[in-house]
PDB file of C-alpha atoms in Angstrom:
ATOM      1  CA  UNK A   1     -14.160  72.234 -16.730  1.00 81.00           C
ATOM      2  CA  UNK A   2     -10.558  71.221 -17.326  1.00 92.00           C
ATOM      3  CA  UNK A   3      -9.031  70.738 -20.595  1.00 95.00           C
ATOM      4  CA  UNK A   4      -6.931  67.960 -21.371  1.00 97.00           C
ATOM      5  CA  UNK A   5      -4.970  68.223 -24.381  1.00 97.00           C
ATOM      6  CA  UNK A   6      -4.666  64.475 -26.643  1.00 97.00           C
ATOM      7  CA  UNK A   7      -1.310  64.388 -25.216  1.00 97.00           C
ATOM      8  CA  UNK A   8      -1.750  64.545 -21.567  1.00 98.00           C
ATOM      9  CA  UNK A   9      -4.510  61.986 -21.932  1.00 98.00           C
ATOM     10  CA  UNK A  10      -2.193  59.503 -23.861  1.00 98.00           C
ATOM     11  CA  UNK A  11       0.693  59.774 -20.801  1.00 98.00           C
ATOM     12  CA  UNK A  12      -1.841  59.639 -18.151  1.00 98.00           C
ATOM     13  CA  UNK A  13      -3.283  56.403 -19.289  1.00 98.00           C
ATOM     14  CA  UNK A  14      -0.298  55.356 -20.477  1.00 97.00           C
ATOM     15  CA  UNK A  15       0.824  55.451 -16.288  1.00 97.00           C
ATOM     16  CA  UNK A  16      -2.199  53.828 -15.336  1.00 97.00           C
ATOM     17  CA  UNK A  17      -1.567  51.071 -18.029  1.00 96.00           C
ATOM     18  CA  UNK A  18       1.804  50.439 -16.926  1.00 94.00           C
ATOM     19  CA  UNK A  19       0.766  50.579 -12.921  1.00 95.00           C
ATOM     20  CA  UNK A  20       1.486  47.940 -10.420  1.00 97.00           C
ATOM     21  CA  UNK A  21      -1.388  49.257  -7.856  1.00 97.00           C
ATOM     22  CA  UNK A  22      -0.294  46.599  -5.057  1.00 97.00           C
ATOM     23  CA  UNK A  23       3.838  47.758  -5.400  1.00 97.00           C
ATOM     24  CA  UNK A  24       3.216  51.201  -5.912  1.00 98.00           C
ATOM     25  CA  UNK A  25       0.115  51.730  -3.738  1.00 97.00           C
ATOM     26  CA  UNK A  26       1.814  50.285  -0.632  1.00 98.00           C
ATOM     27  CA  UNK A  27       4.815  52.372  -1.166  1.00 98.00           C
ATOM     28  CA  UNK A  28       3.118  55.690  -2.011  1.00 98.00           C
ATOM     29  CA  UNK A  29       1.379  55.377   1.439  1.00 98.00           C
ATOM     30  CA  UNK A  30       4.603  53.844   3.505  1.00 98.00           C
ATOM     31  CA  UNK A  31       6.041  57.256   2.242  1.00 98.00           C
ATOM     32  CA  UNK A  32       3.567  59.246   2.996  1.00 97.00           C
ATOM     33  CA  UNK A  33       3.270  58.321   6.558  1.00 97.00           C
ATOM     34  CA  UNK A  34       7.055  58.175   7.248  1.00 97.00           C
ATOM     35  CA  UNK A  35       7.668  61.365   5.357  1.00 96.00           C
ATOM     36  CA  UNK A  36       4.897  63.404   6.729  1.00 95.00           C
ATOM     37  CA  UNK A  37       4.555  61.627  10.290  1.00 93.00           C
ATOM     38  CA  UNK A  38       1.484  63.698  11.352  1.00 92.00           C
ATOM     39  CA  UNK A  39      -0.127  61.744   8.755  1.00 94.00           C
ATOM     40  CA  UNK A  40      -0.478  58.904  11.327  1.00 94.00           C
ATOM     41  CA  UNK A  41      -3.545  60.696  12.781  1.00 92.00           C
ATOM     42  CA  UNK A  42      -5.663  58.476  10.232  1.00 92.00           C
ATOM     43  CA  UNK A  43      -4.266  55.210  11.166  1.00 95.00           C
ATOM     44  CA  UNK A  44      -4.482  54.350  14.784  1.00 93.00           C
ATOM     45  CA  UNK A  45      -6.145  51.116  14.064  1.00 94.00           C
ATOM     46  CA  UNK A  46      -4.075  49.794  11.605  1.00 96.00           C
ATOM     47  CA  UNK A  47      -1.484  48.323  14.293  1.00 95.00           C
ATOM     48  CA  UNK A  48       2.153  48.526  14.467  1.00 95.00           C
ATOM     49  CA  UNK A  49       3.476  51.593  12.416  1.00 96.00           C
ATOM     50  CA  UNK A  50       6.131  52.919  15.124  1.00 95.00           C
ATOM     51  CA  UNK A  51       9.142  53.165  12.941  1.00 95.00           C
ATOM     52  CA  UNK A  52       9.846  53.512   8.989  1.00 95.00           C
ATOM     53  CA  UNK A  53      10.291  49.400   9.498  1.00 96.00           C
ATOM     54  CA  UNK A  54       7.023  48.779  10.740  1.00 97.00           C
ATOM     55  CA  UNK A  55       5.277  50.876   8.514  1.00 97.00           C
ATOM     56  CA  UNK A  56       6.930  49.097   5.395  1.00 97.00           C
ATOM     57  CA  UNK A  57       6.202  45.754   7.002  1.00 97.00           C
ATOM     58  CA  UNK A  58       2.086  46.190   7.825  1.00 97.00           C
ATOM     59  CA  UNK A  59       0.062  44.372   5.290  1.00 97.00           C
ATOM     60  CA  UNK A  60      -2.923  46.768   6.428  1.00 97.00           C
ATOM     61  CA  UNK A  61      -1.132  49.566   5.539  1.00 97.00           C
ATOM     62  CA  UNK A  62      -0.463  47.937   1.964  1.00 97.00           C
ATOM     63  CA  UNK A  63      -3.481  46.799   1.533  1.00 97.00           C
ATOM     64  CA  UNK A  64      -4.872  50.572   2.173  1.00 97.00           C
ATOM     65  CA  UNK A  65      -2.357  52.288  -0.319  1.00 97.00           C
ATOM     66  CA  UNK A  66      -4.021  49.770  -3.320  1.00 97.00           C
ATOM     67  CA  UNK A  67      -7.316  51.041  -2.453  1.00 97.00           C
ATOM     68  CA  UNK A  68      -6.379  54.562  -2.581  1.00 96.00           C
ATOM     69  CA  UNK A  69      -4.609  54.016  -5.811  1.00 96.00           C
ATOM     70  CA  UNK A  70      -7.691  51.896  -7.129  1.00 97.00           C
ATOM     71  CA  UNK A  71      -9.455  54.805  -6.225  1.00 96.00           C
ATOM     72  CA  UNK A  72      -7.867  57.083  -8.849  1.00 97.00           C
ATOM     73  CA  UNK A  73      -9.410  54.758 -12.175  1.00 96.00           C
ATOM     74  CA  UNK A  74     -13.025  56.603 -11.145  1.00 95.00           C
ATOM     75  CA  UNK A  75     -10.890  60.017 -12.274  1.00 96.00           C
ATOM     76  CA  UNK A  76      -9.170  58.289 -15.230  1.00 97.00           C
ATOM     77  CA  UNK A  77     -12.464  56.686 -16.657  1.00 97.00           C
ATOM     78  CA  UNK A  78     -14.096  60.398 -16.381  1.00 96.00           C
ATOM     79  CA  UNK A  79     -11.363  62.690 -16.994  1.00 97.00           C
ATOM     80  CA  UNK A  80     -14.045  65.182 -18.099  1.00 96.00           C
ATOM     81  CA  UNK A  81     -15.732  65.519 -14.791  1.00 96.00           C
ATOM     82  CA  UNK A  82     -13.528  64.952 -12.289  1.00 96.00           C
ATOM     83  CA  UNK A  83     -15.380  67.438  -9.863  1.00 94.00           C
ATOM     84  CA  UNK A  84     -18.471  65.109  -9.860  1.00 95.00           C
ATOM     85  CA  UNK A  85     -16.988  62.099 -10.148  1.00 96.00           C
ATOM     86  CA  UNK A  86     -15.415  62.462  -6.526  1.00 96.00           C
ATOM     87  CA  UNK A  87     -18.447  64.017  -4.351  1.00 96.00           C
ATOM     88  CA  UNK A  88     -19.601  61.117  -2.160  1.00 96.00           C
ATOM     89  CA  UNK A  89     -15.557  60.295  -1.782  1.00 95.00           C
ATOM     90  CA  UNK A  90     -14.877  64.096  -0.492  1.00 95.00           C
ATOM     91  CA  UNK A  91     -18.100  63.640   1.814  1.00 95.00           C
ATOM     92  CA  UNK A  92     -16.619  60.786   3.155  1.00 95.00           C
ATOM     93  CA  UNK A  93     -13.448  62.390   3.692  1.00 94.00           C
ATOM     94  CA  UNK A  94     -14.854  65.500   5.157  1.00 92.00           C
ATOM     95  CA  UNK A  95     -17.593  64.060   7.109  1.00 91.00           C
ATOM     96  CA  UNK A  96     -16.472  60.700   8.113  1.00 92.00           C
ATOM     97  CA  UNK A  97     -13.464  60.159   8.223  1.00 91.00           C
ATOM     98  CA  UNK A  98     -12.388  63.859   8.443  1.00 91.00           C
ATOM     99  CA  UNK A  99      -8.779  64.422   6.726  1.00 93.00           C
ATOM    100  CA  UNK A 100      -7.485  67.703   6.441  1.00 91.00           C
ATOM    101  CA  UNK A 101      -7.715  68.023   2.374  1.00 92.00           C
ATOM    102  CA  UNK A 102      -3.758  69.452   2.740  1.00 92.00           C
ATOM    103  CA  UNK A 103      -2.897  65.208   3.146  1.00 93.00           C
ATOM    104  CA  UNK A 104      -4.824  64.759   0.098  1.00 95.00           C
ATOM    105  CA  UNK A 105      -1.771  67.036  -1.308  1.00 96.00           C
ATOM    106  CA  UNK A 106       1.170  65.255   0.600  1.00 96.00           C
ATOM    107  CA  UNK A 107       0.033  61.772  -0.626  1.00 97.00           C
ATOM    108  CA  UNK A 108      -0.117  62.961  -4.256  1.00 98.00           C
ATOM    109  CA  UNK A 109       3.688  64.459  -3.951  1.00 97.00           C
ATOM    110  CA  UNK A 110       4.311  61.017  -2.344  1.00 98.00           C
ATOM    111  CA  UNK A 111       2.488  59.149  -5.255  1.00 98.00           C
ATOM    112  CA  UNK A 112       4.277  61.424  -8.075  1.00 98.00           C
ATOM    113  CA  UNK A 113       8.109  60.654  -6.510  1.00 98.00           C
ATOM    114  CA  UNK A 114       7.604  56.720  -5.972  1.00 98.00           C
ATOM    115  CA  UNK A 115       6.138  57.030  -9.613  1.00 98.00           C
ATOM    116  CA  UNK A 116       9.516  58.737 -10.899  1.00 98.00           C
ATOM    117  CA  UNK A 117      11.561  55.905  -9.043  1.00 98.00           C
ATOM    118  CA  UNK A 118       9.615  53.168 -10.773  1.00 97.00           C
ATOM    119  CA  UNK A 119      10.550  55.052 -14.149  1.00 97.00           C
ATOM    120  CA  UNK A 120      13.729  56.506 -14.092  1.00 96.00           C
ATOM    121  CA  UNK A 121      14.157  58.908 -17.260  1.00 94.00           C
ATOM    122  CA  UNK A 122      10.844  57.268 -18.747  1.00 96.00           C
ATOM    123  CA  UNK A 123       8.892  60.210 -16.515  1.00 97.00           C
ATOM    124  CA  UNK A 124      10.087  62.803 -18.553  1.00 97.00           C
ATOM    125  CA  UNK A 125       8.998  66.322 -17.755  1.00 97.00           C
ATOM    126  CA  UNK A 126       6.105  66.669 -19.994  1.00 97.00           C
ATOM    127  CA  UNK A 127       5.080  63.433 -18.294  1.00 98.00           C
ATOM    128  CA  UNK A 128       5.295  65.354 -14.721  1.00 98.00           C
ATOM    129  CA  UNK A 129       3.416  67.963 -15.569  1.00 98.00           C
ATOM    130  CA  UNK A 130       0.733  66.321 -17.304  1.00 98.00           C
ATOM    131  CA  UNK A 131       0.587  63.741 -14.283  1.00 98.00           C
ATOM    132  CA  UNK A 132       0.461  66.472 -11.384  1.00 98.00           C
ATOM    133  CA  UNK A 133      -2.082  68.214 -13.483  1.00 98.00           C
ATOM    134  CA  UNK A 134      -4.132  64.803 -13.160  1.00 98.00           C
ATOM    135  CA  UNK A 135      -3.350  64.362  -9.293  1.00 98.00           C
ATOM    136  CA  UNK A 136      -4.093  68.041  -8.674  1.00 97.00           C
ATOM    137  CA  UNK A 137      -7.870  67.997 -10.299  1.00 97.00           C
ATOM    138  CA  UNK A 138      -8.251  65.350  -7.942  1.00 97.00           C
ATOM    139  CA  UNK A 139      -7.087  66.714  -4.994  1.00 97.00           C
ATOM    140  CA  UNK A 140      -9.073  69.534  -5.674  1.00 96.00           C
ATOM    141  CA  UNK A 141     -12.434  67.435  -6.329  1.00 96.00           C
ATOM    142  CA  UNK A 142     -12.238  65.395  -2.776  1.00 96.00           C
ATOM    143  CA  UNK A 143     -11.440  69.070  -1.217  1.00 94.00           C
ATOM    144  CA  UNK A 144     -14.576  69.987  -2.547  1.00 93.00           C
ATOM    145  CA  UNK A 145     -17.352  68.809  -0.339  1.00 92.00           C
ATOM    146  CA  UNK A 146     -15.334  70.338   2.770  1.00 91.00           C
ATOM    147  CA  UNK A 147     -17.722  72.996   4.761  1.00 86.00           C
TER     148      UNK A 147
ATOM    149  CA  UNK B   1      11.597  70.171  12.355  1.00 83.00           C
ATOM    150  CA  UNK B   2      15.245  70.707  13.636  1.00 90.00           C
ATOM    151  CA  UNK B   3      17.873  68.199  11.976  1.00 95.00           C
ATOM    152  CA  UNK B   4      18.706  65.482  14.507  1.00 96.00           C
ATOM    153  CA  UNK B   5      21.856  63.715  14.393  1.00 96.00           C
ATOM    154  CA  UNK B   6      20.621  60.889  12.333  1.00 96.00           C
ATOM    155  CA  UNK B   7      19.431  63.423   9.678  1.00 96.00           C
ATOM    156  CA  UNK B   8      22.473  64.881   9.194  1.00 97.00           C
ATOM    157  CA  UNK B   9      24.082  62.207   8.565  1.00 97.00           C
ATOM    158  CA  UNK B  10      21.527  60.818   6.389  1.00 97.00           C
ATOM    159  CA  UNK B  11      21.618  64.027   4.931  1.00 97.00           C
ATOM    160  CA  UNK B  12      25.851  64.322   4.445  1.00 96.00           C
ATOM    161  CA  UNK B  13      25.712  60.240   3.280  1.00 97.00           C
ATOM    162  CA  UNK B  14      22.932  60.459   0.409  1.00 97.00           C
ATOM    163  CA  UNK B  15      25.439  64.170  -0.648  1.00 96.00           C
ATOM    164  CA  UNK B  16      27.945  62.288  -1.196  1.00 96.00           C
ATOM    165  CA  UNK B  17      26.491  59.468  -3.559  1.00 97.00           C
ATOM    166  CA  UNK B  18      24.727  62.588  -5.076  1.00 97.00           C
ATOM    167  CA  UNK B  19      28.271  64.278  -6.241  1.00 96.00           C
ATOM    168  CA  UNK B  20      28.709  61.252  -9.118  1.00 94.00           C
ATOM    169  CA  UNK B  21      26.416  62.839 -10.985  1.00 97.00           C
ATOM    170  CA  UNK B  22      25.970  66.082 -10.038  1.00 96.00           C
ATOM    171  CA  UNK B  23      25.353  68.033 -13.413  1.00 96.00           C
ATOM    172  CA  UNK B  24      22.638  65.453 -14.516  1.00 96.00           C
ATOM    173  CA  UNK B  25      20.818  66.304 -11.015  1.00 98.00           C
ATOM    174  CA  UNK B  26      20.935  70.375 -11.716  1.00 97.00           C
ATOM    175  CA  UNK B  27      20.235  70.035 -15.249  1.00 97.00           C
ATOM    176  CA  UNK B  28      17.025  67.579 -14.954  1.00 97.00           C
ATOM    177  CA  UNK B  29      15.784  69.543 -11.869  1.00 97.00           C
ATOM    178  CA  UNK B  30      15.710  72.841 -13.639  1.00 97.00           C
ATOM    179  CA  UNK B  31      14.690  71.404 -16.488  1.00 97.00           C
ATOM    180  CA  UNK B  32      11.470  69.758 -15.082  1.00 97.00           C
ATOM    181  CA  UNK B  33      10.676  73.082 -12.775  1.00 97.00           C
ATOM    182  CA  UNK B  34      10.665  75.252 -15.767  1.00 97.00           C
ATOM    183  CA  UNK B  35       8.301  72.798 -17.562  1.00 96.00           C
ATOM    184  CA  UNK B  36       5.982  71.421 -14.673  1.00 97.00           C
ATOM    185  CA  UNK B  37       5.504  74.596 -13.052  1.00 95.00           C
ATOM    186  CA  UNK B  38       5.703  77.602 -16.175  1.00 93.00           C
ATOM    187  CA  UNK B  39       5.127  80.323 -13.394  1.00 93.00           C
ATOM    188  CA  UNK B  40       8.910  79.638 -12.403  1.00 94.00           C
ATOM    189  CA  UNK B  41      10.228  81.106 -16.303  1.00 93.00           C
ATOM    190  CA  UNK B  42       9.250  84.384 -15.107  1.00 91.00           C
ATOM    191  CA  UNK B  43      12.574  84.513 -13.413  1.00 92.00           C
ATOM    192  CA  UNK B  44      14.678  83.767 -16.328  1.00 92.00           C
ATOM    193  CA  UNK B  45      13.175  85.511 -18.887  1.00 89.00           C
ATOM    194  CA  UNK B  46      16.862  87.068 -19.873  1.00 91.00           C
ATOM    195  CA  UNK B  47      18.313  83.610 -20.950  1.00 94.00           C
ATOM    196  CA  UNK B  48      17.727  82.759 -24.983  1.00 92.00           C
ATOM    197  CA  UNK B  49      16.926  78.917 -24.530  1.00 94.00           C
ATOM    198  CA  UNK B  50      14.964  77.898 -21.423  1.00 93.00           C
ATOM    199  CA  UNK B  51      14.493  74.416 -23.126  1.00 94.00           C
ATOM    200  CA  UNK B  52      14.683  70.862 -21.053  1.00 93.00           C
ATOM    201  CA  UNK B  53      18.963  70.783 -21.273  1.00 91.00           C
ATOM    202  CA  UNK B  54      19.556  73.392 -22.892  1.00 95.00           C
ATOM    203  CA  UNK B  55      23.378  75.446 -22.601  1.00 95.00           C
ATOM    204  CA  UNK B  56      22.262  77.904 -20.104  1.00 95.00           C
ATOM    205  CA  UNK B  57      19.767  75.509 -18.074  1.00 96.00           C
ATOM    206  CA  UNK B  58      23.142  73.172 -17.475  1.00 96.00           C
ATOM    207  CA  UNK B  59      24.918  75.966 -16.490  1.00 96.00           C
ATOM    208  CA  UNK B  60      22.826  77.269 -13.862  1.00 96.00           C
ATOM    209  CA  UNK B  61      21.350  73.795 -12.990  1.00 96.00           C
ATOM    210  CA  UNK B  62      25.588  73.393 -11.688  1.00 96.00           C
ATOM    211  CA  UNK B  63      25.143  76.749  -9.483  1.00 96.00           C
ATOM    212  CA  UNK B  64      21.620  75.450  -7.933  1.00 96.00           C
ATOM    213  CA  UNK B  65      23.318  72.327  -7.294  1.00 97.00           C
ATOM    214  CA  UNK B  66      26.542  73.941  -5.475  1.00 96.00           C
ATOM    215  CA  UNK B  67      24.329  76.009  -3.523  1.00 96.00           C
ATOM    216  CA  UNK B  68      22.711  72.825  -1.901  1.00 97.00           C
ATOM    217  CA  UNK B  69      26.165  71.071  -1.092  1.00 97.00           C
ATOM    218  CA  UNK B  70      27.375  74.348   0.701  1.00 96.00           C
ATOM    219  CA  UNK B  71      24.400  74.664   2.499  1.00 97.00           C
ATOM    220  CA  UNK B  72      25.456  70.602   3.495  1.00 97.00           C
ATOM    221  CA  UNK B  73      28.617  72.008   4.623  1.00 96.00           C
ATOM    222  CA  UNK B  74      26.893  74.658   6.640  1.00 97.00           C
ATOM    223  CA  UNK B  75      24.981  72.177   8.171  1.00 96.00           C
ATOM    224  CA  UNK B  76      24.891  72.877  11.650  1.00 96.00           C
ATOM    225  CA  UNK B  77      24.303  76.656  11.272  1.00 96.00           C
ATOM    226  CA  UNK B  78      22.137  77.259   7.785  1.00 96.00           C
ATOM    227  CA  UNK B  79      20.840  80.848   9.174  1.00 95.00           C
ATOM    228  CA  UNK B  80      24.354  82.032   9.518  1.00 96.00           C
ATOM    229  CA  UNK B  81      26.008  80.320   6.876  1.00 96.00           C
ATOM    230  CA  UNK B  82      23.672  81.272   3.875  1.00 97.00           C
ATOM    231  CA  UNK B  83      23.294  84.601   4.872  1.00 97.00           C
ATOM    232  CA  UNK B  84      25.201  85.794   2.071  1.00 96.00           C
ATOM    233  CA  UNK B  85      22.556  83.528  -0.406  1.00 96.00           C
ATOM    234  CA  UNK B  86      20.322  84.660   1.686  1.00 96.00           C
ATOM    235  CA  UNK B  87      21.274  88.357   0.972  1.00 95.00           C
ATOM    236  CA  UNK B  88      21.614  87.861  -2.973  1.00 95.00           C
ATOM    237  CA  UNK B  89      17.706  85.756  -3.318  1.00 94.00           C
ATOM    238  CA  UNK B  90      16.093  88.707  -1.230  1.00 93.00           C
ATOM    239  CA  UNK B  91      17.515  91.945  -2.388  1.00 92.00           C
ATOM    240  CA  UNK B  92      18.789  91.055  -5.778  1.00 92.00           C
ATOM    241  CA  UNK B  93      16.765  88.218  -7.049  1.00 92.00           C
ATOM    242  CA  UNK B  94      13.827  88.877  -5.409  1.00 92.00           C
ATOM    243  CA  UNK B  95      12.849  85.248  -5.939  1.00 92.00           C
ATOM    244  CA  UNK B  96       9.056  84.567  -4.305  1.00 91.00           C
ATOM    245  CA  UNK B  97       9.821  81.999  -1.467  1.00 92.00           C
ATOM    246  CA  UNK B  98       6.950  79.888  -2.406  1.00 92.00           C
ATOM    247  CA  UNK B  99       9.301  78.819  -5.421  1.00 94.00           C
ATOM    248  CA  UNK B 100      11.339  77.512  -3.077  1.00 96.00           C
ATOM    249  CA  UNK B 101       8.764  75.036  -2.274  1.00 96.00           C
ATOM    250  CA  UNK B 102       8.298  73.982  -6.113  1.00 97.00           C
ATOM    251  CA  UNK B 103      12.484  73.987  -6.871  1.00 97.00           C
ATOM    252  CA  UNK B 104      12.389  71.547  -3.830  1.00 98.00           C
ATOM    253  CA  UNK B 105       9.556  68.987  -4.767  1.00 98.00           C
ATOM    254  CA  UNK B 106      11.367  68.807  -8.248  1.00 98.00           C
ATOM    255  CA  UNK B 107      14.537  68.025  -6.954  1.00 98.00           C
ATOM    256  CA  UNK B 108      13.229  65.248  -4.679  1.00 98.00           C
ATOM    257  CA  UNK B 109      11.205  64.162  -8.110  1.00 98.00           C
ATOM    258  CA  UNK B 110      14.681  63.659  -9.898  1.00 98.00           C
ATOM    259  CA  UNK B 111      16.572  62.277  -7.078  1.00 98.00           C
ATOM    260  CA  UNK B 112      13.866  59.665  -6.313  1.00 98.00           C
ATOM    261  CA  UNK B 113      14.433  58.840 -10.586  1.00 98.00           C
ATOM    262  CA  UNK B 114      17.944  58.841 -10.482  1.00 97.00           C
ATOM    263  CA  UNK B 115      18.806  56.940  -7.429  1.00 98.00           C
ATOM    264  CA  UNK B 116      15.574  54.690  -7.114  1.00 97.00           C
ATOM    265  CA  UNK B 117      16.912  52.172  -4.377  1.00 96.00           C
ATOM    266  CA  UNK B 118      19.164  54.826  -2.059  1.00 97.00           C
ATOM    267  CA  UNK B 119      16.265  57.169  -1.864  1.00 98.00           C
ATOM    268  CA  UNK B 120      14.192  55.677   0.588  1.00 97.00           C
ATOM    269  CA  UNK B 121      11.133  56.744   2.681  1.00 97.00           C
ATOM    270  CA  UNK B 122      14.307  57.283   5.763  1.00 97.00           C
ATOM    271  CA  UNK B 123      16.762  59.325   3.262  1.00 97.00           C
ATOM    272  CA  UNK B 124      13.649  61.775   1.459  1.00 98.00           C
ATOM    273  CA  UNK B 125      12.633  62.795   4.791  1.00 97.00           C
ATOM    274  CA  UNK B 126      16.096  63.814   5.940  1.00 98.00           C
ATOM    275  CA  UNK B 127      16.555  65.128   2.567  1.00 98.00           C
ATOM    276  CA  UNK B 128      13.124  66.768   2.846  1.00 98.00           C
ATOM    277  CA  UNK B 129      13.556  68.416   6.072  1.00 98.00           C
ATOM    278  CA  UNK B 130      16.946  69.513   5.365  1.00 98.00           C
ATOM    279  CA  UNK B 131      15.775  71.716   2.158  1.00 98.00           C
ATOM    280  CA  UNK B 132      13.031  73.337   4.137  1.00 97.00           C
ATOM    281  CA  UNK B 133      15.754  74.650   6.013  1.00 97.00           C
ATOM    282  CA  UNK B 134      18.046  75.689   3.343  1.00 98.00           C
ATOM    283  CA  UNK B 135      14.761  77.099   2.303  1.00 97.00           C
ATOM    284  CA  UNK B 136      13.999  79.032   5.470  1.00 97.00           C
ATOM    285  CA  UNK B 137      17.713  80.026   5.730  1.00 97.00           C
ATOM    286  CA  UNK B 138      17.450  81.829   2.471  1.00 96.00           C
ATOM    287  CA  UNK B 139      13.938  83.472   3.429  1.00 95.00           C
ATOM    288  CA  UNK B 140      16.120  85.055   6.629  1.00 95.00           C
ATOM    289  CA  UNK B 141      16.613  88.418   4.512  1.00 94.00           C
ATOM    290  CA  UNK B 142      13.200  88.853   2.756  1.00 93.00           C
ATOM    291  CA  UNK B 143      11.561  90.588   5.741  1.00 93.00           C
TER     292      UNK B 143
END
C-alpha cells in the first residue's frame, strides 16, 4: 500500500481544487499527441489532427483530455487504494482499447509540465514530487491488468 | 529523431529567450531534481548544502546550464562536439545515463513554469528532441 504523508495529501488536493479540467485537460492531451506523435495510434477517429494546429483546434480531442483528467478524481477520492480503484479502467485499456501502458507515462509527464505552466513558482518542488508520486501510483494501477 | 531544420531553429530561438534568465533556470532545475527524484543526491554527496537554492546548487545549476547552450552551438554535430563532456560524464563522473532522462524532464518542468506562453506543444518537442541528443551525445563514451 502506499503511504501518503498529511502533506502530500494537502498539495494533491489542493491541485485538484484549483483545476480547470476543460483548459488543462485539452492541453495535457494536445501535448501529448504533438510531443510524442506515435501517440496518434489511439486517435484515428477523432478527425483532423495532421499538424500541432489541428490538434489544438479539435473539440474531440478536448473533449477527450477532460475525461481523462475527470478520470483522475476516482484516485484522489481513494488515495488509499489506488491499485483497486483502477482495475476495470486498466482492463479497458489493456483489453479494449489496447494502449501500450508506456503512454500512460508520456501523458502524465505531459499533464505534470502544462500543470507547472498554469502555476509558475506556485509548483514548488515539494509540490512536484508529491504530484508525480500521485500520477505515478496511477500509472502503475491502469498498467496493472496488462497480461 | 534527427533535428530537422525547423527544430533547430526552434531550438536556437527558445536559447536565446532562455539566456535572460539563465541562473534562475539552473538553479530551479537542480533544485527540483535533487528533491523530486532523491536517487539523483547520490552524485553530490561531497557538497555541504544540497538544499532547493542553496550556494553550491546555484553554482553548479550555471555549469548544467552552459553545458546545454554549447551543446546549442554544437548543434549540427553533438557526437563530435561533446565528446570532451562526453569524456568527463563517462570516465570521471560516471553519471548513470538514465539520470539523464530525469535532469531532462525537470528542466522541461521549469521551462514550461518560467516561460508559460513561449513554451508551446511546437517549442517542447524541439526542445525535447534536442536534449535526447545532447543526452545520447554524452552517452558516446560510456561503452
Amino acid at each position: 500500500m502506499v503511504e501518503w504523508t498529511d502533506s502530500e495529501r494537502t498539495i494533491i488536493n489542493g491541485i485538484f481544487a484549483n483545476l480547470n479540467y476543460e483548459d488543462i485537460g485539452a492541453k495535457a492531451l494536445c501535448r501529448c499527441l504533438i510531443v510524442y506523435p506515435w501517440t496518434l495510434r489511439y486517435f484515428g477517429a477523432f478527425g483532423n489532427l495532421y499538424n500541432a494546429e489541428a490538434i489544438i483546434a479539435n473539440p474531440m480531442i478536448a473533449a477527450h483530455g477532460t475525461k481523462i483528467l475527470h478520470g483522475l478524481d476516482r484516485a484522489l477520492k481513494n488515495m488509499d487504494d489506488i491499485k483497486n480503484t483502477y482495475t476495470t479502467l486498466s482492463e479497458l485499456h489493456s483489453e479494449k482499447l489496447r494502449v501500450d501502458p508506456d503512454n500512460f507515462r508520456l501523458l502524465a509527464d505531459c499533464l505534470s509540465i502544462v500543470i507547472a505552466a498554469e502555476m509558475g513558482y506556485e509548483f514548488t518542488p515539494e509540490m512536484q514530487a508529491a504530484w508525480q508520486k500521485f500520477l505515478s501510483v496511477v500509472v502503475s494501477a491502469l498498467g496493472r491488468q496488462y497480461h | 529523431m534527427t533535428l530537422s531544420a525547423k527544430d533547430k531553429a526552434a531550438v536556437k530561438g527558445f536559447m536565446a529567450k532562455m539566456k535572460s534568465r539563465s541562473e534562475e533556470i539552473g538553479t530551479e532545475t537542480l533544485s527540483r531534481m535533487l528533491v523530486v527524484y532523491p536517487q539523483t543526491k547520490s552524485y553530490f554527496a561531497h557538497w555541504k548544502d544540497l538544499s532547493p537554492g542553496s550556494g553550491p546548487v546555484k553554482e553548479h545549476g550555471i555549469i548544467f546550464i552552459n553545458g546545454v547552450y554549447e551543446a546549442a552551438e554544437k548543434i549540427d554535430d553533438l557526437k563530435n562536439g561533446l565528446l570532451t563532456l562526453s569524456e568527463l560524464h563517462a570516465f570521471m563522473l560516471r553519471v548513470d545515463p538514465v539520470n539523464f532522462k530525469i535532469f531532462i524532464h525537470c528542466m522541461l518542468v521549469v521551462l514550461s513554469m518560467l516561460f508559460p506562453e513561449d513554451f508551446t506543444p511546437q517549442v517542447h518537442l524541439a526542445v525535447d528532441k534536442f536534449l535526447a541528443q545532447v543526452a545520447l551525445a554524452l552517452s558516446e563514451k560510456y561503452r
